[in-house]
Short mmCIF file of C-alpha atoms and ligand atoms in Angstrom, two decimals:
data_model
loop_
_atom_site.label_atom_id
_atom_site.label_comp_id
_atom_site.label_asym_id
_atom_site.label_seq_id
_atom_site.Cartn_x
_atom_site.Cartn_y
_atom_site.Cartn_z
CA UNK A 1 69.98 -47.03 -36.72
CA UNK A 2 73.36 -45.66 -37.44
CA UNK A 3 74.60 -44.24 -40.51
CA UNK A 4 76.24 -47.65 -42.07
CA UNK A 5 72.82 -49.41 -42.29
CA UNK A 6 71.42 -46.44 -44.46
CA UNK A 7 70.12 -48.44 -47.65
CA UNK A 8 72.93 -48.13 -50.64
CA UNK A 9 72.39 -46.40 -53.55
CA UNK A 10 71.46 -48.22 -56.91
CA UNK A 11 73.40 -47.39 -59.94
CA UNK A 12 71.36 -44.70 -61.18
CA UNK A 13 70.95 -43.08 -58.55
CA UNK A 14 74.84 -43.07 -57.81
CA UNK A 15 75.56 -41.87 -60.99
CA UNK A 16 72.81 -39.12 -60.39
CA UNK A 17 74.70 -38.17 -56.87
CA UNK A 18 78.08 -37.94 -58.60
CA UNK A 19 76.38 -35.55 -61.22
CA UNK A 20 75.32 -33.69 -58.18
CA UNK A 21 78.77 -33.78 -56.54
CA UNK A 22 80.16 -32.70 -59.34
CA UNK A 23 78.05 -29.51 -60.41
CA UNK A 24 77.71 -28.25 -57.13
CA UNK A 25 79.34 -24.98 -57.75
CA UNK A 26 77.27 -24.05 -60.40
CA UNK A 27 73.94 -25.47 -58.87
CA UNK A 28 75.18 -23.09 -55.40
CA UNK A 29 75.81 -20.33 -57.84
CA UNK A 30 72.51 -20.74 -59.95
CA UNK A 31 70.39 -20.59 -56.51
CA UNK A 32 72.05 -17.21 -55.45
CA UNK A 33 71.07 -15.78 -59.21
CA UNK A 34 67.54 -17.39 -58.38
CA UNK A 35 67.64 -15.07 -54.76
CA UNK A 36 68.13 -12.27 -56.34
CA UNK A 37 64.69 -11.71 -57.49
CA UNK A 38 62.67 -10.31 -55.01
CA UNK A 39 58.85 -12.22 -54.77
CA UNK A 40 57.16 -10.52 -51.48
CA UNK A 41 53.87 -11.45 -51.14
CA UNK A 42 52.53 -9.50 -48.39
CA UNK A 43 54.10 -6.34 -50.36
CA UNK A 44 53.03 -7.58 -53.77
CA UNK A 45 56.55 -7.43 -55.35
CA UNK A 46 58.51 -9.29 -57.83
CA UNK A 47 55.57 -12.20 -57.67
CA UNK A 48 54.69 -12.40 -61.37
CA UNK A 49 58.36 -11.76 -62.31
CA UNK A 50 59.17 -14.56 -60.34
CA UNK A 51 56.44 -16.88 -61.32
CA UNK A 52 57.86 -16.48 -65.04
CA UNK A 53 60.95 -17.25 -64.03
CA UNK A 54 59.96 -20.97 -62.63
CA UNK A 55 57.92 -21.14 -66.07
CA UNK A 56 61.00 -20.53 -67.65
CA UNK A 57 63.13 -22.98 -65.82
CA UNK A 58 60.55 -25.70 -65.97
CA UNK A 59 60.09 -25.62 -69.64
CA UNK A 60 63.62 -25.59 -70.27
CA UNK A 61 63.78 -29.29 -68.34
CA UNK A 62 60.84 -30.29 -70.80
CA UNK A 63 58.07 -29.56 -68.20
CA UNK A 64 54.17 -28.77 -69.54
CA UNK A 65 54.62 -25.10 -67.15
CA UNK A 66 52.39 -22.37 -66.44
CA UNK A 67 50.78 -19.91 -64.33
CA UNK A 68 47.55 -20.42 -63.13
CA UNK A 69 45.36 -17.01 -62.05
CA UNK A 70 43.99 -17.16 -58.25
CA UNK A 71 42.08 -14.50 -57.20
CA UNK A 72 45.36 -13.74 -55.09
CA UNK A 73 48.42 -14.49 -56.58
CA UNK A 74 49.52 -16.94 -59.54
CA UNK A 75 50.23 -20.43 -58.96
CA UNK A 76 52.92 -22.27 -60.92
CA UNK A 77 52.27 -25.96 -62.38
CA UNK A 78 54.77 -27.87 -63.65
CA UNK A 79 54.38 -31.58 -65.30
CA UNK A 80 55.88 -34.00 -66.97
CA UNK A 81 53.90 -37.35 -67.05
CA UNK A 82 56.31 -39.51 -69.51
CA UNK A 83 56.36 -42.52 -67.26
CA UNK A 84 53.45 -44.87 -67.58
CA UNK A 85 52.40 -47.38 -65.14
CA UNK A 86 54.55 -45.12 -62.42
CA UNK A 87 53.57 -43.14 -59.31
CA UNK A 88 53.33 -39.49 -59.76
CA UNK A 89 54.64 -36.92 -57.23
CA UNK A 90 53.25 -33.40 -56.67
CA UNK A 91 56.46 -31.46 -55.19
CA UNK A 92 54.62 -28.85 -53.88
CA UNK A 93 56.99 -25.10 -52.15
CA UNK A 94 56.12 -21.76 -52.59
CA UNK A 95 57.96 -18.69 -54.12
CA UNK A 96 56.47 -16.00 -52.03
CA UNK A 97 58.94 -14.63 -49.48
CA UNK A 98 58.47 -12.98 -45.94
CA UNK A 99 59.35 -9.17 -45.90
CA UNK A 100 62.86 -8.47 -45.22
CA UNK A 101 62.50 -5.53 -42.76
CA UNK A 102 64.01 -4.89 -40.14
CA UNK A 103 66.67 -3.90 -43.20
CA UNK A 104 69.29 -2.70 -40.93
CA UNK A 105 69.26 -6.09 -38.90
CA UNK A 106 71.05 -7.54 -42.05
CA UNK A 107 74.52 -8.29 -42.02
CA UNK A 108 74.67 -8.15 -46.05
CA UNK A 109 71.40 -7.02 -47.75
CA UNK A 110 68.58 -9.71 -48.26
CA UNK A 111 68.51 -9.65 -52.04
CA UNK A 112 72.24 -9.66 -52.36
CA UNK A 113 72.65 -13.16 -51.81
CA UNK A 114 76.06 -13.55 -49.95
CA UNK A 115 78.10 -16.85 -48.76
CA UNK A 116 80.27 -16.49 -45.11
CA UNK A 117 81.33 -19.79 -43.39
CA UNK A 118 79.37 -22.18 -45.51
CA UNK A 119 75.86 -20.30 -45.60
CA UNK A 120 74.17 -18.49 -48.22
CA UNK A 121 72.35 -15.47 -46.65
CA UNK A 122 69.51 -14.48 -48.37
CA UNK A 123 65.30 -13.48 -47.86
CA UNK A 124 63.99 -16.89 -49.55
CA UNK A 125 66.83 -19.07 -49.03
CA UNK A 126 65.45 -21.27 -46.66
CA UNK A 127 62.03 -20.77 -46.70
CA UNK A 128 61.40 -21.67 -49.38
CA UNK A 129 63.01 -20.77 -52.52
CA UNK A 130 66.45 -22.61 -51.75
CA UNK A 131 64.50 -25.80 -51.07
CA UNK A 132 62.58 -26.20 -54.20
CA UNK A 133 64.87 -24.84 -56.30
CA UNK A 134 66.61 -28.36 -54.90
CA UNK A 135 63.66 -30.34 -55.64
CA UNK A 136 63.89 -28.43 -59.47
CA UNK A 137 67.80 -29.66 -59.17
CA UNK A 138 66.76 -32.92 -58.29
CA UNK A 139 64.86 -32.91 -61.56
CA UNK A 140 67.62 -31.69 -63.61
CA UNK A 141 69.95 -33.87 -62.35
CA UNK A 142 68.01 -36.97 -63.18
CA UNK A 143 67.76 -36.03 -67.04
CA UNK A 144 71.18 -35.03 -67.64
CA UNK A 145 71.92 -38.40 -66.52
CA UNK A 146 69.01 -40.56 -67.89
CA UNK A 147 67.53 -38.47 -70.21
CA UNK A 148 64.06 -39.15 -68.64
CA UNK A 149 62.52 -39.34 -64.82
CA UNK A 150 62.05 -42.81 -63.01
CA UNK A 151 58.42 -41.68 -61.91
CA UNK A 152 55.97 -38.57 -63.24
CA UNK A 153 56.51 -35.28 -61.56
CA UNK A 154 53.81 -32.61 -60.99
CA UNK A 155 55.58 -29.33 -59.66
CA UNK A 156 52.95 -27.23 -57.89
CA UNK A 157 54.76 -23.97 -56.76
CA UNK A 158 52.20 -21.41 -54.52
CA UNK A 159 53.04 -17.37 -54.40
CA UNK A 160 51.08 -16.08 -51.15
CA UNK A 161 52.47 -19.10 -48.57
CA UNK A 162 53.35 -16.32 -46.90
CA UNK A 163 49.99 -14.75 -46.76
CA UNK A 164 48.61 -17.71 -45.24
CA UNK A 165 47.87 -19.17 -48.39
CA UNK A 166 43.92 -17.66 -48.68
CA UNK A 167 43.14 -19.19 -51.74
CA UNK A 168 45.03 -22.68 -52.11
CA UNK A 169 42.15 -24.46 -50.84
CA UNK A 170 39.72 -23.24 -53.65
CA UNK A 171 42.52 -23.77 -56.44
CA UNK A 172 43.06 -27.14 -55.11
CA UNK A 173 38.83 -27.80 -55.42
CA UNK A 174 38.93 -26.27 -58.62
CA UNK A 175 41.89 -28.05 -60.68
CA UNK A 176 41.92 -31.54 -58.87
CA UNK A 177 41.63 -33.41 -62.18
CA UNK A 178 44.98 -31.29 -63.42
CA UNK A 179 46.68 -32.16 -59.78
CA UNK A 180 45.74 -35.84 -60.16
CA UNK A 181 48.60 -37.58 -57.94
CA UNK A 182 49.49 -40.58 -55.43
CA UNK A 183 51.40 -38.28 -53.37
CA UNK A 184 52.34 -35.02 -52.14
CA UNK A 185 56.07 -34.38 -50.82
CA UNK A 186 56.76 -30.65 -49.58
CA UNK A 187 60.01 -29.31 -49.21
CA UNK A 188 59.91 -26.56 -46.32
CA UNK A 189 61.15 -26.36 -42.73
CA UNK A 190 64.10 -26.94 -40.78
CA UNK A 191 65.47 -30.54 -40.45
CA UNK A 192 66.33 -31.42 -36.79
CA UNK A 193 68.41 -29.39 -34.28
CA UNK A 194 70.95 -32.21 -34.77
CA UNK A 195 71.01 -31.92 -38.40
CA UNK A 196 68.93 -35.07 -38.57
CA UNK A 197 66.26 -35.56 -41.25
CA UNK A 198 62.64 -34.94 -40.49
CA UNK A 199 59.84 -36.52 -42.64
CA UNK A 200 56.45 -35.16 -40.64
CA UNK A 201 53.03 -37.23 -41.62
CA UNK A 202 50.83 -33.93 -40.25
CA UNK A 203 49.74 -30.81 -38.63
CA UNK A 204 47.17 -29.71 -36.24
CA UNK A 205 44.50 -27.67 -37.20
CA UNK A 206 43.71 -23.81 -36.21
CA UNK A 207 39.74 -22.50 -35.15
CA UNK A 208 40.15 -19.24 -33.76
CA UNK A 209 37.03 -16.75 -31.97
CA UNK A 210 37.12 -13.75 -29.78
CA UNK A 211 34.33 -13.26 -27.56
CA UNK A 212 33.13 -9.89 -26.42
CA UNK A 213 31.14 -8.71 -23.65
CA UNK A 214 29.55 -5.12 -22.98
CA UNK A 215 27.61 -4.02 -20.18
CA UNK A 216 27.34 -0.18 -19.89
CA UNK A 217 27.56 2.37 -22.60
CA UNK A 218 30.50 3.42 -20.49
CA UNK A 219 33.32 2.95 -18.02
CA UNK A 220 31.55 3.92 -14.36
CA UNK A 221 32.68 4.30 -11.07
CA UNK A 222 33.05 1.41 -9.07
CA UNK A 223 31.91 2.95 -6.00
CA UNK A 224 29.02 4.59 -7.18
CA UNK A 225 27.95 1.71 -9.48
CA UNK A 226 29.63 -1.54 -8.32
CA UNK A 227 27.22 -4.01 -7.58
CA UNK A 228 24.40 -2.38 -9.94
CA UNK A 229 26.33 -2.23 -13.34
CA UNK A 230 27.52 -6.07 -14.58
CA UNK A 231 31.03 -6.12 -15.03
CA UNK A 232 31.95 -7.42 -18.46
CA UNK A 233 35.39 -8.97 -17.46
CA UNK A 234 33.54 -11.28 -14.93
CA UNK A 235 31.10 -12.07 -17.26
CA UNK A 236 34.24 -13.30 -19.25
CA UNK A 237 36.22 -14.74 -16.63
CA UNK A 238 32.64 -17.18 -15.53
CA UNK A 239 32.54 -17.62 -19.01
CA UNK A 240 35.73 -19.14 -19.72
CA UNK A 241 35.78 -20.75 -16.71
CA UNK A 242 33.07 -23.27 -17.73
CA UNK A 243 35.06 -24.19 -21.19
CA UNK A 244 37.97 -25.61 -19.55
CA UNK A 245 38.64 -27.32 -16.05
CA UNK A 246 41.58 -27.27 -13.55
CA UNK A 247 42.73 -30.66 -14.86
CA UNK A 248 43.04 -29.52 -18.56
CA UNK A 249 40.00 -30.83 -19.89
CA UNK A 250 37.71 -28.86 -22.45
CA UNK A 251 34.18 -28.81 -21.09
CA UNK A 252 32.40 -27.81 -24.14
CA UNK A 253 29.87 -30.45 -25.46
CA UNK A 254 30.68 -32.31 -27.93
CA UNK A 255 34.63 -31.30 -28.41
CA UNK A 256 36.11 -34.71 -28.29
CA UNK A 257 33.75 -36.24 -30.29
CA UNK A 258 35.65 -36.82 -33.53
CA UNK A 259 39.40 -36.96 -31.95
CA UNK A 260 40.47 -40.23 -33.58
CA UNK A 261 43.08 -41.60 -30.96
CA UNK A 262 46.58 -42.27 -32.10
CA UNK A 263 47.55 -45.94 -33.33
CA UNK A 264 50.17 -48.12 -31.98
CA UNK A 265 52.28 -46.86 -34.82
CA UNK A 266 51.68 -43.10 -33.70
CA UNK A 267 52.52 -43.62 -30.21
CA UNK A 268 56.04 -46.13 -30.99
CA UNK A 269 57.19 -43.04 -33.33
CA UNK A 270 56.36 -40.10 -30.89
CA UNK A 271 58.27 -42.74 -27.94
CA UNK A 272 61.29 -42.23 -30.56
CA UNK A 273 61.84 -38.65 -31.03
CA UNK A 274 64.02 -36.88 -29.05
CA UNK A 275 61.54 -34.79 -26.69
CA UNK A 276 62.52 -34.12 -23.13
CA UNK A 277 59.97 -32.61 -21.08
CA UNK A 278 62.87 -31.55 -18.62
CA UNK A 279 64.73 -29.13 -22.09
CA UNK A 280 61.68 -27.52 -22.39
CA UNK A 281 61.34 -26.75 -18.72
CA UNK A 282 64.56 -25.78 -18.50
CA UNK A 283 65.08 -23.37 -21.69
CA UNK A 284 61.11 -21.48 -20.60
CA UNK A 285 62.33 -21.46 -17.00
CA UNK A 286 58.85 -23.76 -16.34
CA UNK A 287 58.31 -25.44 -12.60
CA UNK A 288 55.41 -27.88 -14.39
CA UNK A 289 53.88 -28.17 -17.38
CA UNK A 290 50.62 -27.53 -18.07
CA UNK A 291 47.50 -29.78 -17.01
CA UNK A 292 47.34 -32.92 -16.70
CA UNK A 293 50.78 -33.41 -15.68
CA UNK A 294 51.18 -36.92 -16.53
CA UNK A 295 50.58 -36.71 -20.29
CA UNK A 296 53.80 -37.21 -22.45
CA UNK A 297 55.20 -33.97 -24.23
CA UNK A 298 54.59 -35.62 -27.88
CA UNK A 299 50.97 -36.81 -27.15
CA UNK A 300 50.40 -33.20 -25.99
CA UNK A 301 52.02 -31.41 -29.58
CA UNK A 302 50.62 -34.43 -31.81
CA UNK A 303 47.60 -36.10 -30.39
CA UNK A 304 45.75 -33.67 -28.09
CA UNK A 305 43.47 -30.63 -28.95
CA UNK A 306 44.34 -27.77 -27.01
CA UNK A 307 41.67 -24.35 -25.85
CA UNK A 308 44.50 -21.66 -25.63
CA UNK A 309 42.96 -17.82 -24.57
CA UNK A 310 45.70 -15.78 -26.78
CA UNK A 311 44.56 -12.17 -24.95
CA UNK A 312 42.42 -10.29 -22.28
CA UNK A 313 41.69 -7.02 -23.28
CA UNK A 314 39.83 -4.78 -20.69
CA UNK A 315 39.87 -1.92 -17.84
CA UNK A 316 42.45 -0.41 -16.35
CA UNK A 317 45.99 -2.20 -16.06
CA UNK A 318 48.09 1.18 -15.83
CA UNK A 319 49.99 2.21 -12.24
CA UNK A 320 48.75 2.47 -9.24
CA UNK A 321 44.86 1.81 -8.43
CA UNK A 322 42.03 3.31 -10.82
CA UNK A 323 38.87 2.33 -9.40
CA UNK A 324 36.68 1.83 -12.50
CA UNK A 325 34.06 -0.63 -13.44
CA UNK A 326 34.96 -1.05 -17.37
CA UNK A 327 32.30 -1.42 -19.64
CA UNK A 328 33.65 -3.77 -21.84
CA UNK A 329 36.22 -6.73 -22.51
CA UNK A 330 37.44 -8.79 -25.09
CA UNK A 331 39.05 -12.02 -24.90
CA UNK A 332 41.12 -14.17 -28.27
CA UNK A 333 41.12 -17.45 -28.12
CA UNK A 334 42.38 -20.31 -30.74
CA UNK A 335 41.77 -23.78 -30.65
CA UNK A 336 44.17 -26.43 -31.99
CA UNK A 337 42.48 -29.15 -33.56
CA UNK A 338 43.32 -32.73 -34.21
CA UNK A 339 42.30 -35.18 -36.56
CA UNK A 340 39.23 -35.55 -37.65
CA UNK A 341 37.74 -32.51 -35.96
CA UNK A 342 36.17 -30.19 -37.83
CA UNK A 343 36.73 -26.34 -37.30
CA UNK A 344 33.56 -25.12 -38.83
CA UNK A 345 31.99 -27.98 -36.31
CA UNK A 346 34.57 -27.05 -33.55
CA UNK A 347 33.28 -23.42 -33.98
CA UNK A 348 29.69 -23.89 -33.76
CA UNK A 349 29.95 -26.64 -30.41
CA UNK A 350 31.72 -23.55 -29.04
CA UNK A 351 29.24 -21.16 -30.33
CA UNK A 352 26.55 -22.68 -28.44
CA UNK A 353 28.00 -23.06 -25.38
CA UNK A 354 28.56 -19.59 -25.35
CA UNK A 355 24.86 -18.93 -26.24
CA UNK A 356 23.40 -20.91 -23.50
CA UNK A 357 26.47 -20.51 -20.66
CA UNK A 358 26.15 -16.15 -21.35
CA UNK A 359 23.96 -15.02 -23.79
CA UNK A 360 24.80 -11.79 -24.36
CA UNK A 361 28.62 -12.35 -25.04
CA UNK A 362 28.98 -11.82 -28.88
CA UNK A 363 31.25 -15.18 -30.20
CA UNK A 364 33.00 -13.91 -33.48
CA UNK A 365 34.60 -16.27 -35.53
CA UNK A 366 37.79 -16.21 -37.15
CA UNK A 367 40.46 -17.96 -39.03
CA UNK A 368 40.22 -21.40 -39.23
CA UNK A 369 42.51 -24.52 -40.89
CA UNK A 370 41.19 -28.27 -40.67
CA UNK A 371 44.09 -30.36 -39.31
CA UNK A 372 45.92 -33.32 -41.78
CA UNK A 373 47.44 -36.51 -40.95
CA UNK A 374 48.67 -39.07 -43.09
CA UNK A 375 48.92 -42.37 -41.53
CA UNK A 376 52.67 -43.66 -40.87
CA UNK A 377 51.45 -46.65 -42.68
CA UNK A 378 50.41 -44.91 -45.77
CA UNK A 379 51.28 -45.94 -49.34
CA UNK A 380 54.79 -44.29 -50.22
CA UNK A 381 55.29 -44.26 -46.85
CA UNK A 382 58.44 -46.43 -46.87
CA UNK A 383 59.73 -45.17 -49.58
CA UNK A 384 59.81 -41.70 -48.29
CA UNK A 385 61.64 -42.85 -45.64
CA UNK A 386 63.97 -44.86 -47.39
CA UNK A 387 64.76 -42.51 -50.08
CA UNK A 388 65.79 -39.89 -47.16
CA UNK A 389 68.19 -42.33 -45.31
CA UNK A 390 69.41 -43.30 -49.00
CA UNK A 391 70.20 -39.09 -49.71
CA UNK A 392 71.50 -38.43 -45.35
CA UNK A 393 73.17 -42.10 -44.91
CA UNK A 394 71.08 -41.33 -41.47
CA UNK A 395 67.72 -42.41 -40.72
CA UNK A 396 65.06 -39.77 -40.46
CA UNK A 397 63.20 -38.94 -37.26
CA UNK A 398 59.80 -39.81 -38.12
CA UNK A 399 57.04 -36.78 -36.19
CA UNK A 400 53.58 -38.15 -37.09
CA UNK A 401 52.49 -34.77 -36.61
CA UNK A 402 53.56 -31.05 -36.38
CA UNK A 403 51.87 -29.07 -33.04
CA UNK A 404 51.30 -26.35 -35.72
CA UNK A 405 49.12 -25.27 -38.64
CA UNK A 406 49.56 -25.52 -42.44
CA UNK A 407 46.97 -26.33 -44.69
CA UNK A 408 48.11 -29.52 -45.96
CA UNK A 409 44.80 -30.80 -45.35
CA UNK A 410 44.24 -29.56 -49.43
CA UNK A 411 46.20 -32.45 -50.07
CA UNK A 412 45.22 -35.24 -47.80
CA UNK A 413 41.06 -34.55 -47.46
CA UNK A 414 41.06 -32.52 -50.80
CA UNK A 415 42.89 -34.49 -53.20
CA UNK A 416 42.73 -37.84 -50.45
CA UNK A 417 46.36 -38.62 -50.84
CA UNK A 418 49.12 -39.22 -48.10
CA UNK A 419 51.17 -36.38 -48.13
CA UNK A 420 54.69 -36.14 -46.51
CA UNK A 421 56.85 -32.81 -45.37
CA UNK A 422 60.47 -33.65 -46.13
CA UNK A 423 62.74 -30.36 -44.75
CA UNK A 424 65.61 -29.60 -46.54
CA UNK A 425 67.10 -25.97 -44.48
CA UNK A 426 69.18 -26.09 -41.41
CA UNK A 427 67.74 -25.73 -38.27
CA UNK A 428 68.69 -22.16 -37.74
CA UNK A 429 67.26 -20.77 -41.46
CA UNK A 430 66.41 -17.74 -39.42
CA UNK A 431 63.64 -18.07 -41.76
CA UNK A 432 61.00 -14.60 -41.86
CA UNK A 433 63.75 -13.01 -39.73
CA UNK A 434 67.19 -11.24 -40.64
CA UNK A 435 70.11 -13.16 -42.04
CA UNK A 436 67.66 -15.91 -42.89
CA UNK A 437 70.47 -18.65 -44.83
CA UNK A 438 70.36 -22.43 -46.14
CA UNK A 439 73.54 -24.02 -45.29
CA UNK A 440 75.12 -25.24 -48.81
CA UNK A 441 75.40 -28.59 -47.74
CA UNK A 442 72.05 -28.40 -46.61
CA UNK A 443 70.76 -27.02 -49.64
CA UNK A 444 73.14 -29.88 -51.76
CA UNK A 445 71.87 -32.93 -49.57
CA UNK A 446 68.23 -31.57 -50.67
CA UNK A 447 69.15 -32.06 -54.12
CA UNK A 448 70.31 -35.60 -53.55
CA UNK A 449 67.09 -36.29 -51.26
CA UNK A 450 65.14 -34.90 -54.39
CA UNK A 451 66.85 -37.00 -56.85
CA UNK A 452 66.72 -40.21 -54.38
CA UNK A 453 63.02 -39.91 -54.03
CA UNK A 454 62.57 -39.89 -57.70
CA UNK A 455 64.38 -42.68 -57.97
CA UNK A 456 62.63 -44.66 -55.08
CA UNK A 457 59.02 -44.11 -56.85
CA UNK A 458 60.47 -45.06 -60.04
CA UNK A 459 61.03 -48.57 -58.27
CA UNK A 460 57.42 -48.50 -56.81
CA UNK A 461 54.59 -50.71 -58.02
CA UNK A 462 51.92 -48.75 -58.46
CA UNK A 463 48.56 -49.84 -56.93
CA UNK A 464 47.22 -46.33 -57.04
CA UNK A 465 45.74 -46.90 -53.37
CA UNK A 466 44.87 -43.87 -51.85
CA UNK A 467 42.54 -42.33 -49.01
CA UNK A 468 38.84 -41.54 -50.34
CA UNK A 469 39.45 -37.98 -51.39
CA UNK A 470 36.70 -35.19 -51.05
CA UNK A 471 33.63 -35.94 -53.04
CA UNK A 472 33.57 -34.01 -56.32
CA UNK A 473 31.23 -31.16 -56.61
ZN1 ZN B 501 57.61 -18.96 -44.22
#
């Protein structure tokens, strides 16, 4: 669909957008003030400083705002629940930022926020302070105008995103009556390479293990002891060998057994994106893909677990020939998961195939994320959709699911509601690298997206349909 069919703005909305038009300046120059302040979570700096901050500009738009303690860092909730009988939105972001070293790879320091050709370069401008300061823009916006919002608006702002977010799943648990919502829209990412929007329904889900295998109590000879002492990396190599097969198949019992398989809908909006097999080949200098050849690239990011060994760790790789039998080796592996596997389930199928297949490799586990999908045909679904083409004049490519990990399962099996990731940063943020940036007119057409969702759930009826949601403790 081309830009002209891109559903017209209603006259509240369009007066919103001219408000927007016409305070852009100051809205540009209020986000570089907002960069200024330092919030690195992995360094613990700035974070309560700048969870205040929000506080403070939440309250002043006539939010209910606070921190809330986590046994890591403070989360920031925002409401304001004036509008009976309509929808409420949780706008979740966070205000953590990456570290900004390398320092010297900066072309103007990362908390001096500085504009060249149209970009503000700053740590936190795209990822993810410049994107919900727009959503808190989008807020602002609407009341000048209107003097109230179309729809009730839960703001739901995380400080250690960056960290991996350790303890948003427990917070989630623990305040779902105060995070009571139909949906979930989260501003963070990169819209398309084209400059496209991007409204993604999902992610995959992460289970990651390392297995280790010792034999001796040390390295030995080869000569003198090959063929008496086991050799650990064989042990491995047999090992692995029997969890995966030529033709890209996981062998492990039971691994397919809750992979829901993707719907009509799925497969019509994967056939629309703009994936060619034949880029990727070309930009990773690839002669084939990996097994089985004929599956399409989208099934293989969306639908499709994958058994990935991340590292081999053992013996000798150094110059020249060092005949040693090691005595130990270590392999890292991670699983992507799909909907509705399970990674504590994932973990223990692969756990015992390791226990009866070689029973003296140690399985350890580690990190793990549950994958989230919300189905294309979800309540709110449209009017995400239309509220984005409404805010770009161009229809968003839909990706019913991300081939990475994020845990926005707390929203869609914790809190059971369809939750949608709506990017407002250019493609190249250079986000958790140097001279990370938003482009302005990125950053502005967030601010309209913001306001034109509001103004879309304003217009919904509410039939408060949702997924069933975790059962209460
Ligand atoms: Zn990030």
């Amino acid at each position: 669909m081309s830009a002209d069919t891109a559903p017209i703005a209603g006259v509240e909305l369009s007066r919103v957008f001219e408000h927007i038009e016409t305070n852009k300046d100051q809205f540009v120059s209020r986000l570089l003030d907002y960069l200024r302040h330092p919030s690195i979570s992995a360094h613990n700096i700035g974070i309560g400083e700048v969870a205040e901050l929000l506080v403070h500009m939440l309250s002043r738009l006539g939010f209910e705002a606070r921190t809330i303690p986590t046994s890591g860092h403070p989360m920031v909730v925002g409401r304001w629940e004036c509008a009976p009988g309509s929808p409420t939105v949780l706008l979740y972001g966070h205000y953590d930022v990456q570290p900004p070293d390398p320092l010297d790879a900066w072309i103007s320091p990362p908390f001096e926020p500085t504009i060249r050709e149209g970009r503000i370069y700053a740590r936190g401008a795209g990822d993810n302070k410049g994107q919900h300061f727009a959503q808190i823009l989008a807020v602002e916006s609407y009341l000048a105008v209107h003097g109230r919002l179309p729809c009730n608006v839960l703001f739901l702002l995380e400080g250690e995103e960056e960290n991996g977010s350790p303890h948003i799943a427990d917070f989630v648990r623990a305040h779902r009556d105060q995070l009571r919502t139909d949906l979930v829209v989260t501003a963070d990412g990169p819209l398309h390479e084209s400059g496209r929007p991007v409204i993604t329904y999902g992610v995959r889900g992460i289970a990651a293990f390392e297995l280790r295998a010792r034999a001796a109590n040390s390295d030995v000879h080869s000569g003198n002891f090959g063929g008496v002492v086991p050799n650990p990396i064989w042990m491995l190599v047999h090992l692995l060998a029997t969890m995966k097969n030529a033709d890209g198949e996981i062998t492990v019992d039971g691994f397919y057994d809750d992979v829901v398989a993707p719907t009509d809908l799925d497969r019509a909006a994967a056939a629309r994106l703009p994936l060619d097999p034949e880029d990727i080949k070309r930009s990773l200098g690839l002669k084939v893909l990996d097994s089985p050849a004929d599956r399409l690239l989208g099934d293989r990011l969306m639908f499709h677990p994958t058994l990935t060994i991340n590292g081999f760790n053992g013996g000798y790789g150094g110059p020249g020939a060092k005949t040693v039998l090691p005595h130990e080796a270590l392999v890292k592996c991670d699983v992507r998961l799909v909907e509705r596997q399970d990674p504590d389930d994932i973990l223990a199928k692969i756990e015992a195939h390791v226990k009866t297949r070689a029973p003296h490799v140690e399985f350890v586990r580690l990190e793990s994320t549950p994958p989230s999908r919300t189905p294309l045909d979800a309540p709110f679904s449209d009017v995400v959709q239309s509220a984005v083409h409404t805010a770009h004049g161009v229809e968003p490519l839909i990706y019913p699911s991300l081939g990475g990990s994020l845990p926005d399962y707390v929203f869609t099996k914790i809190l059971g509601v369809p939750s949608f990731v709506v990017p407002y940063a250019n493609f190249d943020e250079a986000n958790h690298a140097p001279n990370e940036n938003i482009k302005i007119d990125c950053f502005l057409k967030g601010v309209r997206t913001g306001a034109a969702l509001l103004d879309a759930l304003g217009r919904f009826e509410c039939s408060r349909e949702s997924a069933p949601a975790e059962p209460a403790p």
